[in-house]
Coordinates of C-alpha atoms and ligand atoms in Angstrom, one line a residue:
M1116 CA 80.5 77.6 81.9
P1117 CA 81.6 75.0 84.6
S1118 CA 84.5 75.5 86.9
S1119 CA 87.2 72.9 87.5
K1120 CA 89.4 71.8 90.4
V1121 CA 93.2 71.4 90.3
A1122 CA 94.6 68.2 91.6
T1123 CA 98.3 69.3 91.5
C1124 CA 100.2 72.5 92.3
R1125 CA 99.4 75.4 89.9
S1126 CA 103.1 76.3 89.8
C1127 CA 105.3 73.1 90.2
G1128 CA 102.7 70.5 89.1
Q1129 CA 103.4 68.2 92.0
S1130 CA 100.7 66.4 94.0
G1131 CA 100.2 66.3 97.8
L1132 CA 98.4 69.6 98.2
Q1133 CA 97.6 70.1 101.9
P1134 CA 94.3 71.7 103.2
V1135 CA 94.6 75.1 105.0
L1136 CA 91.1 76.8 104.9
D1137 CA 87.7 76.1 103.6
L1138 CA 85.5 79.2 103.1
G1139 CA 82.6 77.1 101.8
K1140 CA 80.7 78.0 98.6
T1141 CA 80.7 81.7 97.7
P1142 CA 79.4 83.7 94.8
L1143 CA 81.9 85.5 92.5
A1144 CA 83.3 88.5 94.3
D1145 CA 83.1 90.9 91.4
R1146 CA 79.8 89.7 89.9
L1147 CA 77.6 92.4 91.3
V1148 CA 73.9 91.7 90.9
S1149 CA 71.6 94.0 88.9
A1150 CA 68.0 94.7 90.0
A1151 CA 66.8 92.5 87.1
Q1152 CA 69.0 89.6 88.3
L1153 CA 67.8 89.7 92.0
D1154 CA 65.5 86.7 91.6
E1155 CA 67.7 84.7 89.4
P1156 CA 69.8 81.8 90.9
E1157 CA 73.4 83.1 91.5
P1158 CA 76.3 80.7 90.7
Q1159 CA 78.3 79.7 93.8
Y1160 CA 81.7 78.0 93.8
P1161 CA 83.7 76.2 96.4
L1162 CA 86.6 78.3 98.0
E1163 CA 89.2 75.9 99.4
V1164 CA 92.7 77.0 100.2
V1165 CA 95.6 74.5 100.0
F1166 CA 99.4 74.6 100.4
C1167 CA 102.0 73.0 98.2
P1168 CA 104.7 71.5 100.4
H1169 CA 107.1 71.2 97.4
C1170 CA 107.3 74.8 96.1
G1171 CA 105.6 76.6 99.1
L1172 CA 102.7 78.1 97.1
L1173 CA 99.4 78.8 98.8
Q1174 CA 96.6 78.5 96.3
I1175 CA 92.9 77.7 95.8
L1176 CA 91.6 74.5 94.2
E1177 CA 88.8 75.9 92.1
T1178 CA 89.4 77.5 88.7
V1179 CA 86.4 79.5 87.4
P1180 CA 86.9 80.1 83.7
P1181 CA 88.5 83.6 83.2
Q1182 CA 85.9 84.5 80.6
V1183 CA 83.3 84.3 83.4
L1184 CA 85.5 86.3 85.8
F1185 CA 86.9 89.1 83.8
C1186 CA 85.1 90.0 80.6
E1187 CA 81.5 91.1 80.7
D1188 CA 80.5 93.9 83.2
Y1189 CA 83.8 93.6 85.1
P1190 CA 83.2 96.4 87.6
Y1191 CA 86.7 97.0 89.0
Y1192 CA 88.3 100.3 87.8
S1193 CA 91.7 101.1 89.3
S1194 CA 91.3 104.8 89.0
F1195 CA 88.8 105.2 91.9
S1196 CA 91.5 105.3 94.6
D1197 CA 93.7 108.4 94.8
A1198 CA 96.2 106.4 96.9
L1199 CA 96.6 103.8 94.2
L1200 CA 97.0 106.5 91.5
R1201 CA 99.8 108.1 93.5
H1202 CA 101.4 104.7 94.2
S1203 CA 101.4 103.9 90.5
R1204 CA 102.7 107.2 89.3
A1205 CA 105.6 107.1 91.8
N1206 CA 106.5 103.6 90.5
V1207 CA 106.5 104.8 86.9
L1208 CA 108.6 108.0 87.6
D1209 CA 111.1 105.9 89.5
L1210 CA 111.5 103.4 86.6
I1211 CA 111.8 106.2 84.0
A1212 CA 114.6 107.7 86.0
R1213 CA 116.4 104.5 87.0
R1214 CA 116.3 102.9 83.6
G1215 CA 116.7 106.0 81.5
L1216 CA 113.5 105.3 79.5
G1217 CA 112.5 107.6 76.5
A1218 CA 110.8 107.9 73.2
D1219 CA 112.5 104.7 71.9
S1220 CA 111.4 102.6 74.8
L1221 CA 108.2 100.5 75.2
A1222 CA 106.3 100.0 78.4
V1223 CA 103.6 97.2 78.4
E1224 CA 101.2 96.5 81.2
L1225 CA 99.4 93.2 81.6
A1226 CA 95.9 93.8 83.1
S1227 CA 96.2 97.5 82.3
N1228 CA 92.6 98.1 83.4
D1229 CA 91.6 101.7 82.8
G1230 CA 95.1 103.0 81.9
Y1231 CA 95.6 104.2 85.5
L1232 CA 99.4 103.4 85.3
L1233 CA 100.4 103.6 81.7
R1234 CA 99.0 107.1 81.4
N1235 CA 102.1 108.2 83.3
Y1236 CA 104.4 106.9 80.7
A1237 CA 102.3 108.3 77.9
E1238 CA 102.4 111.7 79.5
A1239 CA 106.2 111.5 79.5
G1240 CA 106.3 110.7 75.8
I1241 CA 107.1 107.0 76.3
P1242 CA 105.3 104.5 74.0
V1243 CA 102.9 102.2 75.8
L1244 CA 100.7 99.2 75.2
G1245 CA 98.0 98.0 77.5
I1246 CA 96.6 94.5 77.5
D1247 CA 93.4 93.7 79.3
P1248 CA 90.4 91.4 78.7
A1249 CA 87.8 93.5 80.5
E1250 CA 85.9 95.6 78.0
G1251 CA 84.7 98.5 80.1
P1252 CA 88.1 99.3 81.6
A1253 CA 89.9 98.7 78.3
R1254 CA 87.6 101.3 76.6
A1255 CA 88.2 103.8 79.4
A1256 CA 92.0 103.4 78.9
E1257 CA 91.7 104.0 75.1
A1258 CA 89.6 107.1 75.9
I1259 CA 92.5 108.6 77.8
G1260 CA 95.1 107.8 75.1
V1261 CA 96.4 104.5 76.3
P1262 CA 96.3 102.0 73.4
T1263 CA 94.9 98.7 74.7
L1264 CA 94.6 95.2 73.3
N1265 CA 91.2 94.0 74.7
R1266 CA 92.3 90.4 75.2
F1267 CA 94.0 88.0 77.6
F1268 CA 97.8 88.0 77.8
T1269 CA 99.1 84.5 76.9
A1270 CA 102.4 83.0 75.8
D1271 CA 101.0 83.0 72.2
L1272 CA 100.3 86.7 72.3
A1273 CA 103.8 87.4 73.7
R1274 CA 105.3 85.4 70.7
Q1275 CA 103.1 87.4 68.3
L1276 CA 104.2 90.8 69.8
A1277 CA 107.9 89.7 69.9
G1278 CA 107.6 88.6 66.3
E1279 CA 106.3 92.1 65.4
G1280 CA 109.3 93.6 67.0
R1281 CA 107.3 94.8 70.0
R1282 CA 109.4 93.5 72.9
A1283 CA 109.3 95.6 76.0
D1284 CA 111.8 97.6 78.2
V1285 CA 109.3 97.3 81.1
V1286 CA 106.5 94.9 81.6
H1287 CA 104.2 95.8 84.4
G1288 CA 101.9 93.2 86.0
N1289 CA 100.1 94.5 89.0
N1290 CA 97.7 92.1 90.8
V1291 CA 97.4 89.8 87.8
L1292 CA 100.0 87.0 88.3
A1293 CA 97.7 85.5 91.0
H1294 CA 94.7 85.8 88.7
V1295 CA 95.9 83.7 85.8
A1296 CA 94.9 80.0 85.5
D1297 CA 97.8 79.1 83.2
T1298 CA 100.4 80.3 85.8
N1299 CA 103.4 78.9 83.9
G1300 CA 102.3 80.0 80.4
F1301 CA 101.8 83.6 81.7
V1302 CA 105.3 83.7 83.1
Q1303 CA 106.7 82.2 80.0
G1304 CA 104.9 85.0 78.1
I1305 CA 106.6 87.6 80.2
A1306 CA 110.0 86.0 79.4
T1307 CA 109.2 86.2 75.7
L1308 CA 108.0 89.7 75.8
L1309 CA 110.9 91.2 77.7
K1310 CA 113.9 92.7 75.9
D1311 CA 117.2 91.1 77.0
T1312 CA 117.8 94.2 79.1
G1313 CA 114.2 94.7 80.1
V1314 CA 112.6 94.4 83.5
A1315 CA 109.3 93.0 84.6
V1316 CA 107.9 94.9 87.6
I1317 CA 105.2 92.7 89.2
E1318 CA 103.1 93.4 92.2
V1319 CA 101.4 90.7 94.2
P1320 CA 99.7 90.6 97.6
Y1321 CA 102.2 89.1 100.1
V1322 CA 101.1 85.9 101.6
K1323 CA 103.0 86.6 104.9
D1324 CA 100.9 89.7 105.4
L1325 CA 97.7 87.9 104.5
I1326 CA 98.3 85.2 107.1
E1327 CA 99.7 87.4 109.8
H1328 CA 97.0 90.0 109.5
C1329 CA 94.3 87.5 108.9
E1330 CA 93.3 89.0 105.6
F1331 CA 91.1 86.0 104.6
D1332 CA 88.7 88.3 102.7
T1333 CA 91.3 88.8 100.0
I1334 CA 90.7 85.1 99.1
Y1335 CA 88.2 84.8 96.3
H1336 CA 88.0 83.0 93.0
E1337 CA 89.9 85.7 91.0
H1338 CA 92.9 85.1 93.3
L1339 CA 94.2 81.6 92.5
C1340 CA 97.7 82.0 94.1
Y1341 CA 99.0 83.7 97.2
F1342 CA 102.7 84.3 96.7
S1343 CA 105.7 84.3 99.1
V1344 CA 109.2 85.3 97.8
T1345 CA 110.2 81.7 98.0
A1346 CA 107.3 80.4 95.9
V1347 CA 107.6 83.1 93.2
D1348 CA 111.3 82.6 93.0
H1349 CA 110.7 78.9 92.1
L1350 CA 108.1 79.9 89.5
L1351 CA 110.3 82.5 87.8
R1352 CA 113.4 80.4 87.6
R1353 CA 111.5 77.7 85.8
H1354 CA 111.2 80.2 82.9
G1355 CA 114.7 81.7 82.9
L1356 CA 113.6 84.8 84.8
Y1357 CA 115.3 86.0 88.0
L1358 CA 114.0 87.9 90.9
N1359 CA 116.8 90.5 91.5
E1360 CA 115.1 93.0 93.8
V1361 CA 112.0 93.1 95.9
R1362 CA 110.2 95.8 97.9
R1363 CA 107.5 95.4 100.5
L1364 CA 104.7 97.9 100.0
P1365 CA 101.7 98.7 102.2
I1366 CA 99.2 98.7 99.3
H1367 CA 96.3 96.2 99.5
G1368 CA 97.1 95.1 103.0
G1369 CA 100.7 94.3 102.2
S1370 CA 102.2 93.6 98.8
L1371 CA 105.5 92.7 97.1
R1372 CA 106.9 94.6 94.2
L1373 CA 109.2 92.2 92.3
Y1374 CA 111.9 93.4 89.9
V1375 CA 112.5 90.5 87.5
E1376 CA 115.1 90.2 84.7
R1377 CA 116.5 87.7 82.3
I1378 CA 119.9 88.1 83.9
E1379 CA 120.6 86.8 87.4
R1380 CA 121.9 89.3 89.8
T1381 CA 120.2 88.6 93.1
G1382 CA 120.3 91.6 95.3
P1383 CA 120.3 91.9 99.1
T1384 CA 116.6 92.7 99.3
V1385 CA 115.8 89.3 97.9
R1386 CA 118.3 87.4 100.0
E1387 CA 117.0 89.1 103.1
L1388 CA 113.4 88.2 102.5
L1389 CA 114.2 84.6 101.5
A1390 CA 116.1 84.3 104.8
L1391 CA 113.2 85.8 106.7
E1392 CA 110.7 83.4 105.2
A1393 CA 113.0 80.4 105.9
A1394 CA 113.3 81.5 109.5
L1395 CA 109.6 82.0 109.9
G1396 CA 108.7 78.8 108.0
V1397 CA 106.6 80.6 105.3
D1398 CA 107.6 77.7 103.1
R1399 CA 106.2 75.1 105.4
I1400 CA 102.7 74.0 106.3
D1401 CA 103.1 74.8 110.0
F1402 CA 103.0 78.5 109.3
Y1403 CA 99.4 78.1 108.0
R1404 CA 98.1 75.7 110.6
D1405 CA 96.2 78.1 112.9
F1406 CA 95.0 80.4 110.1
A1407 CA 91.6 78.7 109.8
R1408 CA 91.0 79.0 113.6
R1409 CA 91.9 82.7 113.5
V1410 CA 89.5 83.3 110.6
E1411 CA 86.7 81.6 112.5
R1412 CA 87.5 83.9 115.5
V1413 CA 87.1 87.0 113.3
K1414 CA 83.8 85.6 112.1
S1415 CA 82.3 85.1 115.5
D1416 CA 83.7 88.3 117.0
L1417 CA 82.5 90.5 114.1
L1418 CA 79.1 88.8 114.0
A1419 CA 78.7 89.3 117.8
L1420 CA 79.7 93.0 117.6
L1421 CA 77.3 93.8 114.8
R1422 CA 74.4 91.9 116.4
R1423 CA 75.0 93.7 119.7
L1424 CA 75.0 97.1 118.0
K1425 CA 71.9 96.2 116.0
G1426 CA 70.2 94.9 119.2
D1427 CA 70.9 98.2 120.8
G1428 CA 69.0 99.9 118.0
R1429 CA 72.0 101.2 116.0
S1430 CA 72.0 101.4 112.3
I1431 CA 75.0 100.0 110.3
A1432 CA 76.1 100.6 106.7
A1433 CA 79.3 99.5 105.0
Y1434 CA 81.9 101.3 102.8
G1435 CA 83.5 99.7 99.7
A1436 CA 81.7 97.3 97.3
A1437 CA 85.1 95.7 97.1
A1438 CA 85.7 92.1 95.9
K1439 CA 87.2 91.4 99.4
G1440 CA 83.9 92.8 100.9
A1441 CA 82.0 90.1 99.0
T1442 CA 84.1 87.3 100.6
L1443 CA 83.7 88.9 104.0
I1444 CA 79.9 89.4 104.0
N1445 CA 79.3 86.0 102.4
Y1446 CA 81.6 84.0 104.7
I1447 CA 80.4 85.8 107.8
G1448 CA 76.8 85.9 106.7
L1449 CA 76.1 89.6 106.7
G1450 CA 72.9 90.5 104.8
P1451 CA 70.5 93.4 104.6
G1452 CA 69.1 92.5 108.1
L1453 CA 72.4 93.7 109.6
I1454 CA 73.9 96.0 107.0
D1455 CA 71.4 98.6 105.5
F1456 CA 73.5 99.5 102.5
V1457 CA 77.0 99.7 101.1
V1458 CA 78.5 102.8 99.6
D1459 CA 81.2 103.0 96.9
R1460 CA 82.4 105.8 94.7
N1461 CA 82.8 103.6 91.7
V1462 CA 79.8 104.7 89.6
H1463 CA 79.9 101.3 87.8
K1464 CA 79.0 99.6 91.1
Q1465 CA 76.3 102.0 92.3
G1466 CA 72.7 100.8 91.7
K1467 CA 73.7 97.2 91.9
Y1468 CA 73.7 94.7 94.8
M1469 CA 76.5 92.8 96.7
P1470 CA 76.9 89.3 95.4
G1471 CA 75.1 86.6 97.4
R1472 CA 73.7 88.8 100.2
H1473 CA 72.1 91.4 97.9
I1474 CA 72.9 94.5 100.0
P1475 CA 72.2 97.6 97.8
I1476 CA 75.1 99.8 96.7
H1477 CA 74.9 103.6 96.7
G1478 CA 77.2 106.5 96.2
P1479 CA 79.1 107.8 99.3
R1480 CA 76.8 110.8 99.8
M1481 CA 74.2 108.3 101.2
L1482 CA 76.3 108.4 104.4
L1483 CA 75.7 112.1 105.1
E1484 CA 72.1 111.8 103.8
T1485 CA 71.2 109.0 106.3
Q1486 CA 74.0 109.3 108.9
P1487 CA 74.1 105.6 110.0
D1488 CA 75.6 105.1 113.5
Y1489 CA 78.3 102.7 112.2
V1490 CA 80.1 102.0 108.9
L1491 CA 81.8 98.6 108.5
L1492 CA 84.9 99.4 106.4
L1493 CA 85.0 96.6 103.8
A1494 CA 87.8 98.4 101.9
W1495 CA 89.9 98.5 105.0
N1496 CA 93.1 98.6 102.8
F1497 CA 92.2 102.3 102.0
A1498 CA 91.2 103.1 105.6
Q1499 CA 93.2 106.4 105.8
E1500 CA 92.0 107.7 102.4
I1501 CA 88.3 106.8 103.1
M1502 CA 88.3 108.1 106.7
D1503 CA 89.9 111.4 105.6
Q1504 CA 87.3 111.8 102.9
Q1505 CA 84.5 111.0 105.4
A1506 CA 85.6 113.6 108.0
E1507 CA 82.2 115.2 108.0
Y1508 CA 80.4 111.9 108.7
R1509 CA 82.7 111.3 111.6
R1510 CA 82.4 114.8 112.9
R1511 CA 78.7 114.3 113.1
G1512 CA 79.3 111.3 115.4
G1513 CA 79.5 108.4 112.8
R1514 CA 81.9 105.6 113.6
F1515 CA 83.9 103.2 111.5
I1516 CA 84.4 99.5 112.2
I1517 CA 87.6 97.9 110.9
P1518 CA 87.0 94.1 110.5
L1519 CA 90.6 92.8 110.5
P1520 CA 92.8 91.5 111.9
E1521 CA 90.3 91.7 114.8
P1522 CA 87.2 93.8 114.8
R1523 CA 87.7 97.4 116.1
V1524 CA 85.5 100.4 116.4
L1525 CA 87.3 103.7 115.7
Ligands
JHZ1971 P1 89.8 97.5 96.4 C1 90.5 94.6 93.6 O1 90.0 94.0 94.8 C2 90.2 93.7 92.4 P2 89.0 94.8 95.7 C3 91.3 92.7 92.0 N1 90.8 91.4 92.1 C4 92.5 92.7 92.9 O2 93.3 91.9 92.7 C5 92.7 93.7 94.0 O3 91.9 94.8 93.8 C6 94.1 94.0 94.2 C7 86.0 101.8 96.5 N2 86.6 103.1 97.0 O4 90.6 98.3 95.4 C8 86.6 101.4 95.2 C9 85.7 104.1 97.3 O5 84.5 104.0 97.1 O6 90.4 97.4 97.7 C10 86.5 99.9 95.2 O7 85.2 99.6 94.8 N3 86.2 105.3 97.8 C11 91.7 93.0 90.6 O8 87.7 95.1 94.9 C12 86.6 99.6 96.7 O9 86.3 100.8 97.4 C13 87.5 105.4 98.1 O10 87.9 106.5 98.6 O11 88.8 94.1 97.0 C14 88.0 99.2 97.0 O12 88.3 98.0 96.4 C15 88.4 104.4 97.8 C16 89.9 104.5 98.1 C17 87.9 103.2 97.3 O13 89.9 96.1 95.8

């Protein structure tokens, strides 16, 4: 299925997109390679980042069809991070209390994955509906008692659910708004699905953190948009939705949690972040100008560090067969000659190979079995959780390398 390129902004539809960064052609970040596929040609797609000067949205040009990205063999299961599970549970408990949700309410999650979030509502006796196109995670959700529609969420599906009287008190959308090719249709769907008094609680990686911490590896074909408060505010208003409250969260290298309603009552948290973005110029191209140079710097520094260690006879492995890890190893050019293997506790990833560079993926026990001298932390966003868990590897002298915002050995 061929990819396509946008010529106008994914949100406001205007032309004049300005170039920010070109990561070259990369394979799909979550398309792990099986042993049988190792000799087959691997599809690669351009990864160019551009900025819309009209609505302030950073975005990529290429659209890979969602059926290619998310359906068959999608290996991402949310439940493999304890920190993410705690984060999601706290979010749900807070909403149940604040909004007085109960047995008459309905909580819907778009991209509900393996039910990692909705299970908390179900346990509290609150009706839930998950919607997710990826078969494996949707089946896992059903198995733990989270009813899940195994399909894409669209404006049509929202109309159908609303027509059946299934409008929601809470609509969750965590790390999905940026993934959807029909950005406006998706937001229109949320507006349709929400009860008049309902709230949409949406989490997106924050573009300000991405740029400031040089998190270029979070750029891959699944992530079409990189939101600021300014840009998302424009998008929501177009569909009669209002951003009334926003929280900054440390998860995934820095995210925004957006509280969105059909009634406008802009709170101080929104006003403050809009003012901060205006002061920093997050809504102007200048903010993005030296990003490409900083990304190249990480590339040359990390490559130099790893080559030096290898030249000194050290062995190097990596932790986290994360999508972001695929961008990093492919852009920087890290293959099996430098990195012996990658470990990941997601059993659906073990036994496969990293996209493009074909580094084998094993379970984390491989670290203690072979005790490599260094471990490059590809899942740096879970650094604390992973380093705590790998206390024994570290006690035996093993060391972690954090790649961003500049390479560091811990
Ligand atoms: P992780 C995913 O990106 C996919 P990825 C997606 N595109 C998205 O938008 C972002 O999340 C937000 C493993 N791990 O979650 C699990 C351990 O092995 O940072 C994962 O494979 N042991 C939808 O893939 C990987 O690391 C552990 O202790 O970049 C982390 O990937 C922990 C904590 C994780 O996201």
